[in-house]
């Protein structure tokens, strides 16, 4: 205790609320007055939320197109089965029809099924320090990247690791088959990644008047890549290196084996796409590079419109509606119980 | 610890030779040093600066939990296995280790300072013919040292000489064995002649040969060789370290054992650690959890093997396996990886938190004002901080009587003189007035020799005495003459009595105050001051007390030459010896005696007889012959006594109150309501014990029957026990139903349990010492247990300390119930140590009981608060804590399990690693601590008002294996919700701007936020008692979570520690999304609402006693005050017995010349008045029993 009080009651404990365990407190109890209204109220809230979300989700449109073996891609699929053909280009086209026009912003995704981006060793196999532009790490990648840290000649790989190495490398060209003939659907291929990723997490090593190729000199591209990292986007110089949007999107590993990743957003400056995608026939020309047959995967193209709630996921609205019903049911049950047993408090008598 | 030092000692090869005999010479340091005996420096500290770190770490890693985490850390260093970063285990482990190390270090520093203080005490040592001041630590074996009054004995000494006659010295052994009474030691005459002459002492060259150091306090063997003569040394010649010299001006001693070899240090062995039943349960559960963990990991490893074969092998193109690692090996790795990830089911913080909670609850006990006794400034003290929750589960209480239930203060309360009762007050209408503190006391100021502390209220008695009523005067004269009290008069008029039993002291003090002052005695005379006149009686004989006689008499000759025999004794005994002429008076007195007995007072009957000279002369001759006879002395004396003690004239009766401590009956009643059984184990007589049983409400008139077992053969005891049982429960089986089961770690422990048997009505059982000894034998102990446990009250009398422990152990072993023993004296130590929880009453008989107890306080009545309030709360809190803690960690861990099915069993975590690190340590630590430190279901008043609230603890209802399984199922449900709702909600979803949100990092953030919010809400639901601190902790922890998360996911942290904080921007990008918050809301609803609904239904259908009281509490702010219990008066069938509690042999003592020789020599401070505390002056004078040891010493 330390301090010694004088007097005959020197060791008397302090009379503080804390020491005497008399702190003022609120002791709530589950009573019918609070529990029953709470349940009814929650049922109502969930119901309202469910209906609202359902309406919101219903207003979006989505189209999924599995192109793994569809149309002429069948050939490419067969071709990619053979590893020796890995580097050979293969193009194919898939035709589809949009019955109802997609209004508003339309987002173009590619999807992968059964591709495990969430394996621990896979996810660890990257070097964030390298991709934030640290020069040291550029030349000597982290050991986590093994075996994709150096190529056969011992040249460091940039970007290293299994994640970057396995980048999805199909490319798509979407065409609208208007009555006047095929119209190229313009897709914005930039601004598809998180702001923080694009500006902070991924940076090219400082250039200091050097060009990108010079900066990356002495590094090798990942084994499965056909072009080096500084030539990923031939159209836009500033979209190359580690800050390439497609690379960034790919590097954000998905939580589950089935996922979709943003490829581009419809550019709505010109007719006929000012209001979105009009109804009609479309075709996608695919440069078919990514092999999926090894891991029994599928590839797809997803077109969707969005609301504030995001894409077309019906789970939450339905879950809310079901929950609401359950709560209502429980609430009624509780009321019955309370009415039969607890109302008069006879069980509360000693 | 000892094993560690010896281990290291063994390593270094410093194996100390075992000493077989000690040999040394006085005043010969060089010779003695050659034996390398330990000097007087002591070391109780464990570490020094250099050994602290290694030794302390070694100590800590001997704890299973710490070792387990060390193992996990090692696992994490293997890159193939490491599924988490090193810091997830290292941070908590280092934190825990350093907290414990700091605590150990501060403890050790305290020990160092106290060692230093003791070692640096100064003492006079005879060096080179001179007395020099020397530090204690420098004293060597063979040194001669001088001690002065009130000094501590420096080391174990052989007494050489003292200032007192006959080379006696007085020591107090309170620190050693807890007894505060003085003991006498006597030096050999040959050394005693040395006196205090330094010259002689310097040339004293005795050689001592004695036993090696040992821990037996009561034995010492050795010899002293001096000038070719050999003298034997025994315990009487030895002063032990830890004693204090009292009433002796100085003494010289020769050091035999120093420092670590002293008996005090040899005795300060390790105390066995008591563990609570929750501890044992926790150990079992942790083991189950390990098993569970292993099976979970095995399932996942099998899953991993299947996945690796089917999926992993075709995925190698993107993720090649390490060289030489096949599917089998990789699934083996994944087993260990999952061991690391799922280790949170047994979190290290569990043990730390449990310790903190217990410590907190112990502090509450220390701080409780309602357990503080202002009269001697004693707060309650939790000496053990690890047993609190067990206080809420007590089923049996074993209580000592003297000093525990009673104050060990006797008060002369009432008397009946010549058929008239005194001591009660009546008002004008003739109604009895209750005597309280405020009632006016009698004024004894007219009597200068009166004891100011004596309290009496009835004026009529004093008036009667003053009027000169001959019977009243004879009554008090008898009390002043017939006893064995020794007076001491330090100053003129200041009398101190040393009585060997408190009853006797009370009676003599009463006589003193009513004008018959016993002033001094010699072997042949007693001097008294009768109403101001000094009168000296010639003491002709003392017919001493013994157990069979149950009476004592004196024969005196008054100055006028009248010969009188005064006798006092047990009513039954005296009544047989009364003259027939007193029959009428006898009847009236019997009425009074019944009344007194009904009030639980200890009674004595007084009688006298006038003797004629002639007869007396003859009798004395025969007496002399008899007392010098060689054989049959006892019988002859008895016969003589019997002959003279007859045809007595009845004078009256006294009633002495063996004052119960305040509130004892009420406390016992409350504890009985809480379904706690109280057994009184006392060294007292059966009658006394029964009496107290009645007065403290344990034995009641309305009990159906009170069985008394007092047989002298095993068969008799068995018969009585069986008969009693038959009476209580005719259909009970002959053979006890013993249920054998196994429990404990690995189910190695065999357990036998005797079932409780149902009994209609209340019964009591009284068993005396003889019968108890038989009943505790192997073949009868179950019989005893069965019968005793059927009774509401059990009183065992004449119990030895060892039997006390045996009784406790019997119940402990076969009832599997939690026991508590409460006592105050050294004789209770064994039982205090044997019981699950030992409580010491600090105050009266020294400190021994307190020192070996787990809790101590000043009054028995505080036991009610300790159990019903503190114990109950501690138990409730601990159980709530464990339930919640297991729930939160299981839920946390199970989510990983579900995720394994989606991440290819690759031991990927669901949460951010930093969240895993901080979850138990920061985000959920304080709220759950807040709950388990502050929670109360109902406040203390209601707790004591409804003792029934205590019973769930006895039945282990709040936390058991069943509750644990329920807890697991609950977390299983919660984790399913917590994983699959976010999974389904995020699957295939994007942000409102089309960008990613189903990525791993966003999902991890969502899952952990859901988890934390659900856990917080669940905690809120579990908390009964919302203080501001709880609110602050809950909200603060949530706020801290968001603050820390945002900080860790910030740009700065990423840019500085790139590889540790890869989650940059996740919080900003996903917590702004409405569907994230909608998911969190839905998850929380689905986790919490079923719990609320379930609890509500249970509350409506089968409310527990707690619910009922809480329900009542909502209506009434304060409990109704307990109805005042009318003082119960017992209309007894049989009166109380004999009130003496003293031993035989004092008659001889007071008449022996030896004892009295010293008294007139010098006026010395009172032997037995303990006036250390200023408060002692205000207390009534009380008397200490003179122990037999002293008696031996004084009358050799």
Coordinates of N, CA, C and O in Angstrom, one line a residue, chain A residues 139-256:
Chain A
X139 N 17.3 -6.1 -57.7 CA 18.4 -7.0 -58.2 C 18.6 -8.2 -57.3 O 19.1 -9.2 -57.8
X140 N 18.1 -8.1 -56.1 CA 18.2 -9.3 -55.3 C 16.9 -9.6 -54.6 O 16.6 -9.1 -53.5
X141 N 16.0 -10.2 -55.3 CA 14.6 -10.4 -54.8 C 14.6 -11.3 -53.5 O 15.6 -12.1 -53.3
X142 N 13.6 -11.1 -52.8 CA 13.4 -11.9 -51.5 C 13.4 -13.4 -51.8 O 13.0 -13.8 -52.8
X143 N 13.9 -14.1 -50.8 CA 13.9 -15.6 -50.9 C 12.5 -16.1 -51.0 O 12.3 -17.3 -51.4
X144 N 11.5 -15.4 -50.5 CA 10.1 -15.9 -50.6 C 9.8 -16.2 -52.1 O 8.9 -16.9 -52.4
X145 N 10.4 -15.5 -53.0 CA 10.0 -15.6 -54.4 C 10.5 -17.0 -55.0 O 10.1 -17.3 -56.1
X146 N 11.3 -17.7 -54.3 CA 11.8 -18.9 -54.8 C 10.7 -19.9 -55.3 O 9.7 -19.9 -54.6
X147 N 10.8 -20.6 -56.4 CA 11.9 -20.6 -57.3 C 11.9 -19.6 -58.4 O 12.6 -19.7 -59.4
X148 N 11.0 -18.6 -58.3 CA 10.9 -17.6 -59.3 C 11.7 -16.4 -59.0 O 11.2 -15.3 -59.3
X149 N 12.8 -16.5 -58.3 CA 13.5 -15.3 -58.0 C 14.6 -15.0 -59.0 O 15.0 -13.9 -59.3
X150 N 15.1 -16.1 -59.6 CA 16.2 -15.9 -60.6 C 15.9 -16.9 -61.7 O 15.4 -18.0 -61.5
X151 N 16.3 -16.5 -62.9 CA 16.1 -17.4 -64.0 C 17.3 -18.4 -64.1 O 18.2 -18.3 -63.3
X152 N 17.3 -19.2 -65.1 CA 18.3 -20.3 -65.2 C 19.7 -19.7 -65.2 O 20.7 -20.3 -64.7
X153 N 19.9 -18.5 -65.7 CA 21.2 -17.9 -65.8 C 21.6 -17.1 -64.6 O 22.6 -16.4 -64.5
X154 N 20.7 -17.2 -63.6 CA 21.0 -16.5 -62.3 C 20.7 -15.0 -62.4 O 21.1 -14.2 -61.5
X155 N 20.0 -14.6 -63.4 CA 19.6 -13.2 -63.5 C 18.3 -13.0 -62.7 O 17.4 -13.8 -62.8
X156 N 18.3 -12.0 -61.8 CA 17.1 -11.7 -61.0 C 15.9 -11.4 -61.8 O 16.0 -10.7 -62.8
X157 N 14.8 -12.0 -61.4 CA 13.5 -11.8 -62.1 C 12.8 -10.6 -61.5 O 12.7 -10.4 -60.3
X158 N 12.2 -9.7 -62.4 CA 11.4 -8.6 -61.9 C 10.2 -8.6 -62.7 O 10.2 -8.5 -64.0
X159 N 9.0 -8.6 -62.2 CA 8.7 -8.9 -60.8 C 8.9 -10.4 -60.5 O 8.5 -11.2 -61.3
X160 N 9.4 -10.7 -59.3 CA 9.7 -12.0 -58.9 C 8.5 -12.7 -58.4 O 7.5 -12.1 -58.1
X161 N 8.6 -14.0 -58.2 CA 7.5 -14.8 -57.5 C 6.5 -15.4 -58.3 O 6.3 -15.1 -59.5
X162 N 5.8 -16.4 -57.7 CA 4.8 -17.2 -58.4 C 3.6 -16.3 -58.8 O 3.0 -16.6 -59.9
X163 N 3.2 -15.3 -58.0 CA 2.0 -14.6 -58.3 C 2.2 -13.8 -59.7 O 1.4 -14.0 -60.6
X164 N 3.3 -13.1 -59.7 CA 3.6 -12.3 -60.9 C 3.8 -13.2 -62.1 O 3.3 -13.0 -63.2
X165 N 4.5 -14.3 -61.9 CA 4.8 -15.3 -62.9 C 3.5 -15.8 -63.6 O 3.5 -16.0 -64.8
X166 N 2.5 -16.0 -62.8 CA 1.3 -16.6 -63.4 C 0.3 -15.6 -63.9 O -0.9 -15.9 -63.9
X167 N 0.7 -14.5 -64.2 CA -0.2 -13.4 -64.6 C -1.1 -13.9 -65.7 O -0.7 -14.6 -66.6
X168 N -2.4 -13.5 -65.6 CA -3.4 -13.8 -66.6 C -3.1 -13.0 -67.9 O -3.1 -11.8 -67.9
X169 N -2.8 -13.7 -69.0 CA -2.3 -13.0 -70.1 C -3.2 -13.1 -71.4 O -2.7 -12.9 -72.5
X170 N -4.4 -13.5 -71.2 CA -5.4 -13.4 -72.3 C -5.7 -11.9 -72.5 O -5.7 -11.1 -71.6
X171 N -5.9 -11.5 -73.8 CA -6.4 -10.2 -74.0 C -7.7 -10.2 -74.9 O -7.9 -11.2 -75.6
X172 N -8.5 -9.2 -74.7 CA -9.8 -9.3 -75.3 C -10.1 -8.0 -76.1 O -9.6 -7.0 -75.8
X173 N -10.8 -8.2 -77.2 CA -11.3 -7.1 -78.0 C -12.8 -7.3 -78.2 O -13.2 -8.4 -78.7
X174 N -13.6 -6.4 -77.7 CA -15.0 -6.6 -77.8 C -15.6 -5.8 -79.0 O -15.2 -4.6 -79.2
X175 N -16.4 -6.4 -79.7 CA -17.0 -5.7 -80.9 C -18.5 -5.9 -80.9 O -19.0 -6.9 -80.5
X176 N -19.1 -4.8 -81.3 CA -20.6 -4.7 -81.3 C -21.0 -4.9 -82.8 O -20.6 -4.2 -83.6
X177 N -21.8 -5.9 -83.0 CA -22.2 -6.2 -84.4 C -23.5 -5.4 -84.7 O -24.6 -5.9 -84.5
X178 N -23.2 -4.2 -85.0 CA -24.4 -3.3 -85.3 C -24.9 -3.6 -86.7 O -24.2 -4.4 -87.5
X179 N -26.0 -3.0 -87.1 CA -26.5 -3.3 -88.4 C -25.6 -2.8 -89.5 O -25.5 -3.4 -90.5
X180 N -24.8 -1.7 -89.2 CA -23.9 -1.2 -90.2 C -22.6 -2.0 -90.2 O -21.7 -1.6 -90.9
X181 N -22.5 -2.9 -89.4 CA -21.2 -3.7 -89.4 C -20.6 -3.6 -88.0 O -21.2 -3.0 -87.1
X182 N -19.6 -4.3 -87.9 CA -19.0 -4.4 -86.5 C -18.3 -3.1 -86.0 O -17.6 -2.4 -86.8
X183 N -18.7 -2.8 -84.8 CA -18.1 -1.6 -84.2 C -17.3 -2.0 -83.0 O -17.7 -2.8 -82.2
X184 N -16.1 -1.4 -83.0 CA -15.2 -1.8 -81.8 C -15.8 -1.1 -80.6 O -16.1 0.1 -80.5
X185 N -15.9 -1.9 -79.5 CA -16.4 -1.4 -78.2 C -15.2 -0.9 -77.5 O -14.3 -1.6 -77.1
X186 N -15.1 0.4 -77.2 CA -13.9 1.0 -76.6 C -13.9 0.7 -75.1 O -14.9 0.8 -74.4
X187 N -12.8 0.1 -74.6 CA -12.7 -0.2 -73.1 C -11.6 0.7 -72.5 O -10.5 0.8 -73.1
X188 N -11.9 1.3 -71.4 CA -10.9 2.0 -70.7 C -10.1 1.0 -69.9 O -10.6 0.2 -69.1
X189 N -8.8 0.9 -70.2 CA -8.0 -0.1 -69.5 C -7.2 0.4 -68.4 O -6.3 -0.2 -67.9
X190 N -7.4 1.7 -68.0 CA -6.7 2.2 -66.9 C -7.7 2.7 -65.8 O -8.9 2.7 -66.0
X191 N -7.1 2.9 -64.6 CA -8.0 3.3 -63.5 C -8.8 2.1 -63.0 O -9.9 2.3 -62.5
X192 N -8.3 0.9 -63.3 CA -9.1 -0.3 -62.8 C -8.5 -0.9 -61.5 O -9.0 -1.9 -61.1
X193 N -7.5 -0.2 -61.0 CA -7.0 -0.8 -59.7 C -7.2 0.2 -58.6 O -7.6 1.4 -58.8
X194 N -7.0 -0.3 -57.4 CA -7.1 0.6 -56.2 C -6.2 1.8 -56.3 O -5.1 1.6 -56.7
X195 N -6.7 2.9 -55.8 CA -5.8 4.1 -55.8 C -4.5 3.9 -55.0 O -3.4 4.2 -55.5
X196 N -4.7 3.2 -53.9 CA -3.5 3.0 -53.0 C -2.5 2.1 -53.6 O -1.3 2.2 -53.5
X197 N -3.1 1.1 -54.4 CA -2.1 0.2 -55.0 C -1.3 0.9 -56.1 O -0.1 0.8 -56.2
X198 N -2.1 1.6 -56.9 CA -1.5 2.3 -58.1 C -0.4 3.3 -57.7 O 0.6 3.5 -58.3
X199 N -0.7 4.0 -56.6 CA 0.1 5.1 -56.2 C 1.1 4.9 -55.1 O 2.1 5.6 -55.0
X200 N 0.8 3.9 -54.3 CA 1.7 3.7 -53.1 C 2.3 2.3 -53.1 O 3.5 2.2 -53.0
X201 N 1.5 1.3 -53.3 CA 2.0 0.0 -53.1 C 2.9 -0.4 -54.2 O 3.9 -1.2 -54.0
X202 N 2.6 0.1 -55.4 CA 3.5 -0.3 -56.6 C 4.1 0.9 -57.1 O 3.4 1.9 -57.4
X203 N 5.4 0.9 -57.3 CA 6.1 2.0 -57.8 C 7.3 1.4 -58.7 O 7.8 0.4 -58.3
X204 N 7.6 2.2 -59.7 CA 8.8 1.8 -60.5 C 10.0 2.3 -59.7 O 9.9 3.3 -59.1
X205 N 11.1 1.6 -59.9 CA 12.3 2.2 -59.3 C 12.6 3.6 -59.9 O 12.2 3.8 -61.0
X206 N 13.1 4.4 -59.1 CA 13.3 5.8 -59.5 C 14.1 5.9 -60.8 O 15.1 5.2 -60.9
X207 N 13.6 6.7 -61.7 CA 14.2 6.6 -63.0 C 15.4 7.5 -63.2 O 16.4 7.2 -63.8
X208 N 15.4 8.7 -62.6 CA 16.5 9.7 -62.7 C 17.0 9.8 -64.2 O 18.1 9.5 -64.5
X209 N 16.1 10.3 -65.0 CA 16.4 10.5 -66.4 C 16.7 9.2 -67.2 O 17.0 9.3 -68.4
X210 N 16.6 8.1 -66.5 CA 16.8 6.9 -67.3 C 15.4 6.4 -67.8 O 14.4 6.7 -67.2
X211 N 15.4 5.7 -68.9 CA 14.2 5.1 -69.3 C 14.0 3.8 -68.6 O 14.9 3.3 -67.9
X212 N 12.7 3.4 -68.7 CA 12.4 2.2 -67.9 C 13.2 1.0 -68.3 O 13.7 0.3 -67.4
X213 N 13.4 0.7 -69.6 CA 14.3 -0.4 -69.9 C 15.7 -0.3 -69.3 O 16.2 -1.3 -68.8
X214 N 16.2 0.9 -69.1 CA 17.5 1.0 -68.5 C 17.4 0.7 -67.0 O 18.3 0.1 -66.4
X215 N 16.3 1.1 -66.4 CA 16.2 0.8 -65.0 C 16.1 -0.7 -64.8 O 16.7 -1.2 -63.8
X216 N 15.4 -1.3 -65.6 CA 15.2 -2.8 -65.4 C 16.3 -3.6 -66.0 O 16.2 -4.8 -66.1
X217 N 17.4 -2.9 -66.5 CA 18.5 -3.6 -67.0 C 19.1 -4.5 -66.0 O 19.2 -4.1 -64.8
X218 N 19.5 -5.7 -66.4 CA 20.0 -6.6 -65.4 C 19.0 -7.5 -64.8 O 19.3 -8.2 -63.9
X219 N 17.7 -7.3 -65.2 CA 16.7 -8.2 -64.6 C 16.1 -9.0 -65.8 O 16.1 -8.5 -66.9
X220 N 15.5 -10.1 -65.4 CA 14.8 -10.9 -66.5 C 13.3 -10.8 -66.2 O 12.9 -10.6 -65.1
X221 N 12.5 -11.0 -67.3 CA 11.1 -11.1 -67.1 C 10.8 -12.4 -66.4 O 11.5 -13.4 -66.6
X222 N 9.6 -12.5 -65.8 CA 9.2 -13.8 -65.2 C 9.2 -14.9 -66.3 O 9.0 -14.6 -67.5
X223 N 9.4 -16.1 -65.9 CA 9.6 -17.2 -66.9 C 8.5 -17.3 -67.9 O 8.7 -17.6 -69.1
X224 N 7.2 -17.2 -67.4 CA 6.1 -17.4 -68.3 C 5.7 -16.2 -69.1 O 4.8 -16.2 -69.9
X225 N 6.4 -15.1 -68.9 CA 6.1 -13.9 -69.6 C 6.7 -13.9 -71.0 O 7.9 -14.3 -71.2
X226 N 6.0 -13.2 -71.9 CA 6.6 -13.1 -73.2 C 7.3 -11.8 -73.4 O 8.2 -11.6 -74.2
X227 N 6.8 -10.8 -72.7 CA 7.5 -9.5 -72.8 C 7.9 -9.1 -71.4 O 7.3 -9.5 -70.4
X228 N 8.9 -8.2 -71.4 CA 9.4 -7.8 -70.1 C 8.4 -6.8 -69.5 O 7.5 -6.3 -70.1
X229 N 8.6 -6.5 -68.2 CA 7.6 -5.8 -67.4 C 7.5 -4.3 -67.9 O 6.5 -3.7 -67.8
X230 N 8.6 -3.8 -68.5 CA 8.5 -2.4 -68.9 C 7.9 -2.3 -70.3 O 7.8 -1.2 -70.9
X231 N 7.4 -3.4 -70.9 CA 6.7 -3.3 -72.2 C 5.3 -3.9 -72.1 O 4.8 -4.3 -73.1
X232 N 4.8 -3.9 -70.9 CA 3.5 -4.5 -70.8 C 2.4 -3.8 -71.6 O 1.5 -4.4 -72.2
X233 N 2.4 -2.5 -71.5 CA 1.4 -1.7 -72.3 C 2.1 -0.9 -73.4 O 2.8 0.1 -73.2
X234 N 2.0 -1.4 -74.6 CA 2.7 -0.8 -75.7 C 2.1 0.6 -76.0 O 2.8 1.5 -76.6
X235 N 0.9 0.9 -75.6 CA 0.2 2.1 -75.9 C 0.6 3.2 -75.0 O 0.7 4.4 -75.4
X236 N 0.7 2.9 -73.7 CA 0.9 4.0 -72.8 C 2.2 3.8 -72.0 O 2.3 2.8 -71.3
X237 N 3.1 4.7 -72.2 CA 4.4 4.5 -71.6 C 4.3 4.5 -70.1 O 5.0 3.9 -69.3
X238 N 3.3 5.3 -69.6 CA 3.2 5.5 -68.1 C 2.5 4.3 -67.4 O 2.3 4.3 -66.3
X239 N 2.1 3.4 -68.2 CA 1.4 2.2 -67.7 C 2.3 1.0 -67.7 O 1.8 -0.1 -67.8
X240 N 3.6 1.2 -67.7 CA 4.5 0.1 -67.7 C 5.2 -0.1 -66.4 O 5.2 0.8 -65.6
X241 N 6.0 -1.1 -66.4 CA 6.7 -1.4 -65.2 C 5.8 -2.0 -64.1 O 4.7 -2.6 -64.4
X242 N 6.1 -1.8 -62.9 CA 5.3 -2.3 -61.8 C 4.0 -1.7 -61.6 O 3.1 -2.1 -60.9
X243 N 3.8 -0.5 -62.3 CA 2.6 0.2 -62.1 C 1.6 -0.1 -63.2 O 0.6 0.6 -63.4
X244 N 1.8 -1.1 -63.9 CA 0.9 -1.5 -65.0 C -0.4 -2.0 -64.3 O -0.4 -2.8 -63.3
X245 N -1.5 -1.4 -64.8 CA -2.8 -1.7 -64.1 C -3.1 -3.2 -64.1 O -3.6 -3.7 -63.1
X246 N -2.9 -3.9 -65.2 CA -3.3 -5.3 -65.2 C -2.4 -6.1 -64.2 O -2.9 -7.0 -63.6
X247 N -1.2 -5.7 -64.1 CA -0.3 -6.4 -63.2 C -0.8 -6.2 -61.7 O -0.9 -7.1 -60.9
X248 N -1.1 -4.9 -61.5 CA -1.6 -4.6 -60.1 C -2.9 -5.3 -59.8 O -3.0 -5.9 -58.7
X249 N -3.8 -5.4 -60.7 CA -5.0 -6.1 -60.5 C -4.8 -7.6 -60.2 O -5.3 -8.2 -59.3
X250 N -3.8 -8.1 -61.0 CA -3.5 -9.5 -60.8 C -2.8 -9.8 -59.4 O -3.1 -10.8 -58.8
X251 N -2.0 -8.8 -59.1 CA -1.2 -9.0 -57.8 C -2.1 -9.0 -56.6 O -1.7 -9.4 -55.5
X252 N -3.3 -8.4 -56.7 CA -4.2 -8.4 -55.5 C -4.9 -9.7 -55.5 O -5.9 -9.9 -56.2
X253 N -4.3 -10.7 -54.8 CA -4.8 -12.1 -54.8 C -6.2 -12.2 -54.4 O -6.6 -11.5 -53.4
X254 N -6.9 -13.1 -55.1 CA -8.3 -13.3 -54.7 C -8.4 -14.2 -53.5 O -7.5 -15.0 -53.2
X255 N -9.5 -14.0 -52.7 CA -9.6 -14.8 -51.5 C -10.0 -16.2 -51.7 O -9.8 -17.1 -50.9
X256 N -10.7 -16.4 -52.9 CA -11.3 -17.8 -53.1 C -10.9 -18.2 -54.5 O -10.5 -17.4 -55.4

